Amino acid sequence: MTLINGLPAHVLFVHVVVVLIPLTALALVTAALWPRAARRLGVLLPVLAFLALASVPVTTHAGEWLERHVADDALVRRHTELGDGLLPWALGLFVLAAVVWWAGRRAPEQGGQGSATRWAALPVRIVVGVLSLAVAAGAVVDVYRIGDSGAKAAWHDAYSKTATGSQGHGD
């Protein structure tokens, strides 16, 4: 999919990534650090992470099409390079979301014995929590960097820094 209603699909799909990646990162960190949140989110956490993951290659594919249809520019190339780096972060969010979900559903609510208790153990929760924080922060920072570079590529020299007249002032 390259065009939607005459617009480049990338400029529409990017909004999905910009919403889903940070939302997934927030949900993941919350669930990783708060077991009750993991149980409440349930399967929604990995489903959200999967949707975020799936949105990345769809958006980058549409972006590669758009790149071939705009003037060759260093800012566009930089945006493309940065965009190609988001998929590993999104994959990390998905894998950790699946681990947190699985551990949350396997962990007993009020103590208990067996293999489920192992996943609820404090050292495991600390490791998963630290990894979740690191991957979530990396993913959100990467989305910011990609978005910033995309905005610069799209808008550099595309507007006047001063008002151009009375248009829009009701004159």
Coordinates of N, CA and C in Angstrom, one line a residue:
M1 N 0.8 -1.2 0.0 CA 0.0 0.0 0.0 C 0.9 1.2 0.0
T2 N 0.8 2.0 -1.0 CA 1.6 3.2 -1.2 C 0.9 4.5 -1.2
L3 N -0.4 4.5 -1.6 CA -1.2 5.7 -1.6 C -2.5 5.4 -0.9
I4 N -3.0 6.4 -0.2 CA -4.3 6.3 0.4 C -5.1 7.6 0.1
N5 N -6.1 7.4 -0.6 CA -6.9 8.6 -1.0 C -6.0 9.7 -1.7
G6 N -5.1 9.3 -2.4 CA -4.2 10.2 -3.1 C -3.0 10.7 -2.3
L7 N -2.9 10.4 -1.1 CA -1.8 10.8 -0.2 C -0.8 9.7 0.0
P8 N 0.5 10.0 0.1 CA 1.4 8.9 0.4 C 1.1 8.2 1.7
A9 N 1.0 6.9 1.6 CA 0.5 6.1 2.8 C 1.5 6.4 4.0
H10 N 2.7 6.6 3.7 CA 3.7 6.8 4.8 C 3.3 7.9 5.8
V11 N 2.8 9.0 5.2 CA 2.5 10.1 6.1 C 1.3 9.8 7.0
L12 N 0.5 8.9 6.6 CA -0.6 8.4 7.4 C -0.2 7.3 8.4
F13 N 0.5 6.3 7.9 CA 0.9 5.2 8.7 C 1.9 5.6 9.9
V14 N 2.7 6.6 9.6 CA 3.6 7.1 10.6 C 2.9 7.4 11.9
H15 N 1.7 7.9 11.8 CA 0.9 8.2 13.1 C 0.6 7.0 13.9
V16 N 0.4 5.9 13.3 CA 0.2 4.6 14.0 C 1.4 4.3 14.8
V17 N 2.6 4.3 14.2 CA 3.8 4.0 14.9 C 4.1 5.0 16.0
V18 N 3.8 6.3 15.8 CA 4.1 7.3 16.8 C 3.2 7.1 18.0
V19 N 2.0 6.6 17.8 CA 1.1 6.3 18.9 C 1.4 4.9 19.6
L20 N 1.5 3.9 18.7 CA 1.6 2.5 19.3 C 3.0 2.2 20.0
I21 N 4.1 2.7 19.5 CA 5.4 2.4 20.1 C 5.4 3.0 21.5
P22 N 5.2 4.3 21.7 CA 5.2 4.8 23.1 C 4.2 4.2 24.0
L23 N 3.0 4.0 23.4 CA 1.9 3.4 24.2 C 2.3 1.9 24.7
T24 N 2.9 1.2 23.8 CA 3.4 -0.2 24.1 C 4.5 -0.1 25.1
A25 N 5.4 0.9 25.0 CA 6.5 1.0 25.9 C 6.0 1.3 27.3
L26 N 5.0 2.2 27.4 CA 4.5 2.6 28.7 C 3.7 1.4 29.3
A27 N 3.0 0.7 28.5 CA 2.2 -0.5 29.1 C 3.2 -1.6 29.5
L28 N 4.3 -1.8 28.7 CA 5.3 -2.8 29.1 C 6.0 -2.5 30.4
V29 N 6.4 -1.3 30.5 CA 7.1 -0.9 31.7 C 6.2 -1.0 32.9
T30 N 5.0 -0.5 32.8 CA 4.0 -0.6 33.9 C 3.8 -2.1 34.3
A31 N 3.6 -2.9 33.3 CA 3.3 -4.3 33.6 C 4.6 -5.0 34.1
A32 N 5.7 -4.7 33.6 CA 7.0 -5.3 34.1 C 7.3 -5.0 35.5
L33 N 6.9 -3.7 35.9 CA 7.3 -3.3 37.3 C 6.1 -3.5 38.3
W34 N 4.9 -3.8 37.8 CA 3.8 -3.9 38.6 C 3.0 -5.2 38.2
P35 N 3.3 -6.3 38.9 CA 2.6 -7.6 38.4 C 1.1 -7.5 38.4
R36 N 0.5 -6.8 39.2 CA -1.0 -6.7 39.2 C -1.4 -6.0 37.8
A37 N -0.6 -5.0 37.3 CA -0.9 -4.4 36.0 C -0.8 -5.4 34.9
A38 N 0.2 -6.3 35.0 CA 0.5 -7.3 34.0 C -0.7 -8.3 34.0
R39 N -1.3 -8.6 35.1 CA -2.4 -9.5 35.1 C -3.7 -8.8 34.6
R40 N -3.8 -7.5 34.9 CA -5.0 -6.8 34.4 C -4.9 -6.6 32.9
L41 N -3.7 -6.2 32.4 CA -3.6 -6.0 31.0 C -3.8 -7.3 30.2
G42 N -3.3 -8.4 30.8 CA -3.5 -9.7 30.2 C -2.9 -9.8 28.8
V43 N -3.7 -10.5 27.9 CA -3.2 -10.7 26.6 C -3.2 -9.4 25.8
L44 N -3.8 -8.3 26.3 CA -3.8 -7.0 25.6 C -2.4 -6.5 25.4
L45 N -1.5 -6.8 26.4 CA -0.1 -6.3 26.3 C 0.6 -6.9 25.1
P46 N 0.7 -8.2 24.9 CA 1.4 -8.7 23.7 C 0.7 -8.4 22.4
V47 N -0.7 -8.3 22.4 CA -1.4 -7.9 21.2 C -1.0 -6.5 20.8
L48 N -1.0 -5.6 21.8 CA -0.6 -4.2 21.5 C 0.8 -4.2 20.9
A49 N 1.7 -4.9 21.6 CA 3.1 -5.0 21.1 C 3.2 -5.5 19.7
F50 N 2.4 -6.5 19.4 CA 2.4 -7.1 18.1 C 1.9 -6.1 17.0
L51 N 0.9 -5.4 17.4 CA 0.4 -4.4 16.4 C 1.4 -3.3 16.2
A52 N 2.1 -2.9 17.3 CA 3.2 -1.9 17.1 C 4.3 -2.5 16.3
L53 N 4.7 -3.7 16.5 CA 5.7 -4.3 15.7 C 5.3 -4.4 14.2
A54 N 4.1 -4.9 14.0 CA 3.6 -5.0 12.6 C 3.5 -3.7 11.9
S55 N 3.3 -2.6 12.6 CA 3.1 -1.3 12.0 C 4.5 -0.7 11.5
V56 N 5.6 -1.2 12.0 CA 6.9 -0.7 11.6 C 7.2 -1.0 10.2
P57 N 7.2 -2.3 9.8 CA 7.6 -2.6 8.4 C 6.6 -2.1 7.4
V58 N 5.3 -2.0 7.8 CA 4.3 -1.4 6.9 C 4.7 0.0 6.6
T59 N 5.0 0.7 7.7 CA 5.3 2.2 7.6 C 6.6 2.4 6.8
T60 N 7.6 1.6 7.1 CA 8.9 1.7 6.4 C 8.8 1.4 5.0
H61 N 8.0 0.4 4.6 CA 7.8 0.0 3.2 C 7.2 1.2 2.5
A62 N 6.1 1.8 3.1 CA 5.5 2.9 2.5 C 6.5 4.1 2.4
G63 N 7.3 4.2 3.4 CA 8.4 5.3 3.4 C 9.4 5.1 2.3
E64 N 9.8 3.8 2.0 CA 10.7 3.6 1.0 C 10.1 3.9 -0.4
W65 N 8.8 3.7 -0.6 CA 8.2 4.1 -1.8 C 8.2 5.6 -1.9
L66 N 7.9 6.3 -0.8 CA 7.9 7.7 -0.8 C 9.3 8.3 -1.1
E67 N 10.3 7.7 -0.6 CA 11.6 8.1 -0.8 C 12.0 8.1 -2.3
R68 N 11.5 7.1 -3.0 CA 11.8 7.1 -4.4 C 11.0 8.1 -5.2
H69 N 10.0 8.8 -4.6 CA 9.1 9.7 -5.3 C 9.3 11.2 -4.8
V70 N 10.4 11.4 -4.1 CA 10.8 12.8 -3.7 C 12.2 13.0 -4.1
A71 N 12.5 14.3 -4.2 CA 13.9 14.7 -4.6 C 14.9 14.1 -3.6
D72 N 16.1 13.7 -4.2 CA 17.2 13.1 -3.4 C 17.7 14.2 -2.5
D73 N 17.7 13.9 -1.2 CA 18.1 14.9 -0.2 C 18.7 14.2 1.0
A74 N 19.8 14.9 1.5 CA 20.5 14.3 2.7 C 19.6 14.1 3.9
L75 N 18.6 15.0 4.1 CA 17.7 14.9 5.2 C 16.8 13.7 5.0
V76 N 16.3 13.5 3.8 CA 15.5 12.3 3.6 C 16.3 11.0 3.8
R77 N 17.5 11.0 3.3 CA 18.4 9.8 3.5 C 18.6 9.5 5.0
R78 N 18.8 10.6 5.7 CA 19.1 10.4 7.2 C 17.8 9.9 7.9
H79 N 16.6 10.4 7.5 CA 15.4 9.9 8.0 C 15.2 8.4 7.7
T80 N 15.5 8.0 6.5 CA 15.4 6.6 6.0 C 16.3 5.7 6.9
E81 N 17.5 6.2 7.0 CA 18.5 5.4 7.8 C 18.0 5.2 9.2
L82 N 17.5 6.3 9.9 CA 17.0 6.2 11.2 C 15.8 5.3 11.3
G83 N 14.9 5.4 10.3 CA 13.7 4.6 10.3 C 14.0 3.1 10.2
D84 N 15.0 2.8 9.5 CA 15.4 1.3 9.4 C 15.8 0.7 10.7
G85 N 16.2 1.6 11.7 CA 16.6 1.1 13.0 C 15.6 0.8 14.0
L86 N 14.3 1.1 13.7 CA 13.2 1.0 14.6 C 12.8 -0.5 14.8
L87 N 12.9 -1.3 13.8 CA 12.3 -2.6 13.9 C 12.9 -3.5 15.0
P88 N 14.2 -3.4 15.3 CA 14.7 -4.2 16.4 C 14.2 -3.7 17.7
W89 N 14.0 -2.4 17.9 CA 13.3 -1.9 19.1 C 11.9 -2.4 19.3
A90 N 11.2 -2.4 18.2 CA 9.8 -2.9 18.2 C 9.7 -4.4 18.5
L91 N 10.7 -5.1 17.9 CA 10.8 -6.6 18.2 C 11.1 -6.8 19.7
G92 N 12.0 -6.0 20.2 CA 12.3 -6.1 21.7 C 11.1 -5.8 22.5
L93 N 10.3 -4.8 22.2 CA 9.1 -4.5 22.9 C 8.1 -5.8 22.9
F94 N 8.0 -6.3 21.7 CA 7.1 -7.5 21.6 C 7.6 -8.7 22.4
V95 N 8.8 -9.0 22.3 CA 9.4 -10.2 23.0 C 9.2 -10.0 24.5
L96 N 9.6 -8.8 25.0 CA 9.4 -8.5 26.4 C 8.0 -8.5 26.9
A97 N 7.1 -8.0 26.0 CA 5.7 -8.0 26.3 C 5.2 -9.4 26.4
A98 N 5.6 -10.3 25.6 CA 5.2 -11.7 25.6 C 5.7 -12.3 26.9
V99 N 6.9 -12.0 27.3 CA 7.5 -12.6 28.5 C 6.8 -12.1 29.7
V100 N 6.5 -10.8 29.8 CA 5.8 -10.2 30.9 C 4.4 -10.8 31.0
W101 N 3.7 -10.9 29.9 CA 2.4 -11.5 29.8 C 2.4 -12.9 30.3
W102 N 3.3 -13.7 29.8 CA 3.4 -15.1 30.1 C 3.7 -15.3 31.6
A103 N 4.7 -14.5 32.1 CA 5.1 -14.6 33.5 C 3.9 -14.1 34.4
G104 N 3.2 -13.1 34.0 CA 2.1 -12.6 34.7 C 0.9 -13.6 34.8
R105 N 0.7 -14.4 33.8 CA -0.4 -15.3 33.8 C 0.0 -16.6 34.5
R106 N 1.3 -16.9 34.6 CA 1.8 -18.1 35.2 C 2.1 -17.8 36.7
A107 N 2.3 -16.6 37.1 CA 2.6 -16.3 38.5 C 1.3 -16.4 39.4
P108 N 1.4 -17.1 40.5 CA 0.2 -17.2 41.4 C -0.1 -15.8 42.0
E109 N -1.4 -15.6 42.2 CA -1.8 -14.3 42.8 C -1.4 -14.2 44.3
Q110 N -1.6 -15.3 45.0 CA -1.3 -15.3 46.5 C -0.3 -16.4 46.8
G111 N 0.9 -16.2 46.5 CA 1.9 -17.2 46.9 C 1.7 -18.4 46.0
G112 N 2.3 -19.6 46.5 CA 2.1 -20.8 45.8 C 3.4 -21.4 45.5
Q113 N 3.4 -22.6 44.9 CA 4.6 -23.4 44.7 C 4.7 -23.7 43.2
G114 N 5.8 -24.3 42.8 CA 5.9 -24.8 41.5 C 6.7 -23.9 40.6
S115 N 6.7 -24.2 39.3 CA 7.4 -23.4 38.3 C 6.9 -22.0 38.1
A116 N 5.6 -21.8 38.4 CA 5.0 -20.5 38.3 C 5.7 -19.5 39.3
T117 N 6.0 -20.0 40.5 CA 6.7 -19.2 41.5 C 8.0 -18.7 41.0
R118 N 8.7 -19.5 40.3 CA 10.1 -19.1 39.8 C 10.0 -17.8 38.9
W119 N 8.9 -17.7 38.1 CA 8.8 -16.5 37.2 C 8.4 -15.3 38.1
A120 N 7.8 -15.5 39.2 CA 7.4 -14.3 40.0 C 8.5 -13.9 40.9
A121 N 9.7 -14.7 40.9 CA 10.8 -14.4 41.9 C 11.3 -13.0 41.6
L122 N 11.7 -12.3 42.7 CA 12.2 -11.0 42.6 C 13.4 -10.8 41.6
P123 N 14.4 -11.6 41.6 CA 15.5 -11.4 40.7 C 15.1 -11.5 39.2
V124 N 14.1 -12.3 38.9 CA 13.7 -12.4 37.5 C 12.9 -11.2 37.2
R125 N 12.0 -10.7 38.1 CA 11.2 -9.5 37.9 C 12.1 -8.3 37.7
I126 N 13.2 -8.3 38.5 CA 14.2 -7.1 38.4 C 14.8 -7.1 37.0
V127 N 15.3 -8.3 36.5 CA 15.9 -8.4 35.2 C 15.0 -8.0 34.1
V128 N 13.8 -8.5 34.2 CA 12.8 -8.2 33.1 C 12.4 -6.7 33.2
G129 N 12.3 -6.2 34.4 CA 12.0 -4.8 34.6 C 13.0 -3.9 34.0
V130 N 14.3 -4.2 34.3 CA 15.4 -3.4 33.8 C 15.5 -3.5 32.3
L131 N 15.3 -4.7 31.7 CA 15.3 -4.8 30.3 C 14.1 -4.1 29.6
S132 N 13.0 -4.2 30.3 CA 11.8 -3.5 29.8 C 12.0 -2.0 29.7
L133 N 12.6 -1.4 30.8 CA 12.9 0.0 30.9 C 13.9 0.4 29.8
A134 N 14.9 -0.4 29.6 CA 15.9 -0.1 28.6 C 15.3 -0.1 27.2
V135 N 14.6 -1.2 26.9 CA 14.1 -1.3 25.5 C 13.0 -0.3 25.3
A136 N 12.1 0.0 26.3 CA 11.1 1.0 26.1 C 11.7 2.4 25.9
A137 N 12.7 2.7 26.7 CA 13.4 4.0 26.5 C 14.0 4.1 25.2
G138 N 14.7 3.1 24.7 CA 15.4 3.1 23.4 C 14.4 3.2 22.3
A139 N 13.2 2.5 22.4 CA 12.2 2.6 21.4 C 11.6 4.0 21.3
V140 N 11.3 4.6 22.4 CA 10.7 5.9 22.4 C 11.7 7.0 21.9
V141 N 12.9 6.9 22.4 CA 13.9 7.8 21.9 C 14.1 7.7 20.4
D142 N 14.1 6.4 19.9 CA 14.3 6.2 18.5 C 13.1 6.8 17.7
V143 N 11.9 6.6 18.2 CA 10.7 7.2 17.5 C 10.8 8.7 17.5
Y144 N 11.3 9.3 18.5 CA 11.5 10.7 18.6 C 12.5 11.2 17.5
R145 N 13.6 10.5 17.5 CA 14.7 10.9 16.5 C 14.2 10.7 15.1
I146 N 13.5 9.6 14.8 CA 13.0 9.4 13.5 C 12.0 10.4 13.1
G147 N 11.1 10.7 14.0 CA 10.1 11.7 13.7 C 10.7 13.1 13.5
D148 N 11.6 13.5 14.3 CA 12.3 14.7 14.2 C 13.0 14.8 12.8
S149 N 13.7 13.8 12.5 CA 14.4 13.8 11.2 C 13.4 13.9 10.0
G150 N 12.3 13.2 10.2 CA 11.2 13.2 9.1 C 10.6 14.6 9.0
A151 N 10.3 15.2 10.1 CA 9.8 16.6 10.1 C 10.8 17.5 9.4
K152 N 12.0 17.4 9.8 CA 13.0 18.3 9.1 C 13.1 18.0 7.6
A153 N 13.1 16.8 7.2 CA 13.1 16.4 5.8 C 11.9 16.9 5.1
A154 N 10.7 16.9 5.7 CA 9.5 17.3 5.0 C 9.3 18.8 5.0
W155 N 9.8 19.5 6.0 CA 9.5 20.9 6.2 C 10.6 21.9 5.9
H156 N 11.9 21.4 5.8 CA 12.9 22.4 5.6 C 12.7 23.1 4.3
D157 N 12.8 24.4 4.3 CA 12.6 25.3 3.2 C 11.2 25.2 2.5
A158 N 10.2 24.7 3.3 CA 8.9 24.5 2.7 C 7.9 25.5 3.3
Y159 N 8.4 26.4 4.1 CA 7.5 27.4 4.6 C 8.3 28.7 4.8
S160 N 7.5 29.8 5.0 CA 8.1 31.1 5.3 C 8.2 31.3 6.8
K161 N 9.3 31.8 7.2 CA 9.5 32.0 8.7 C 8.7 33.3 9.1
T162 N 8.3 34.1 8.1 CA 7.6 35.3 8.4 C 6.2 35.2 7.7
A163 N 5.2 35.8 8.2 CA 3.9 35.8 7.6 C 4.0 36.4 6.2
T164 N 3.2 35.8 5.3 CA 3.3 36.2 3.9 C 2.2 37.1 3.5
G165 N 1.4 37.6 4.4 CA 0.4 38.5 4.0 C -0.8 38.5 4.9
S166 N -2.0 38.9 4.4 CA -3.2 38.9 5.2 C -4.0 37.7 5.2
Q167 N -3.6 36.7 4.5 CA -4.4 35.5 4.4 C -4.6 34.9 5.7
G168 N -5.8 34.5 6.0 CA -6.1 33.8 7.3 C -6.4 34.8 8.4
H169 N -6.3 36.1 8.2 CA -6.5 37.0 9.2 C -7.9 37.7 9.2
G170 N -8.7 37.2 8.2 CA -10.1 37.7 8.1 C -10.2 39.1 7.5
D171 N -9.1 39.6 6.8 CA -9.1 40.9 6.2 C -9.9 40.9 4.9

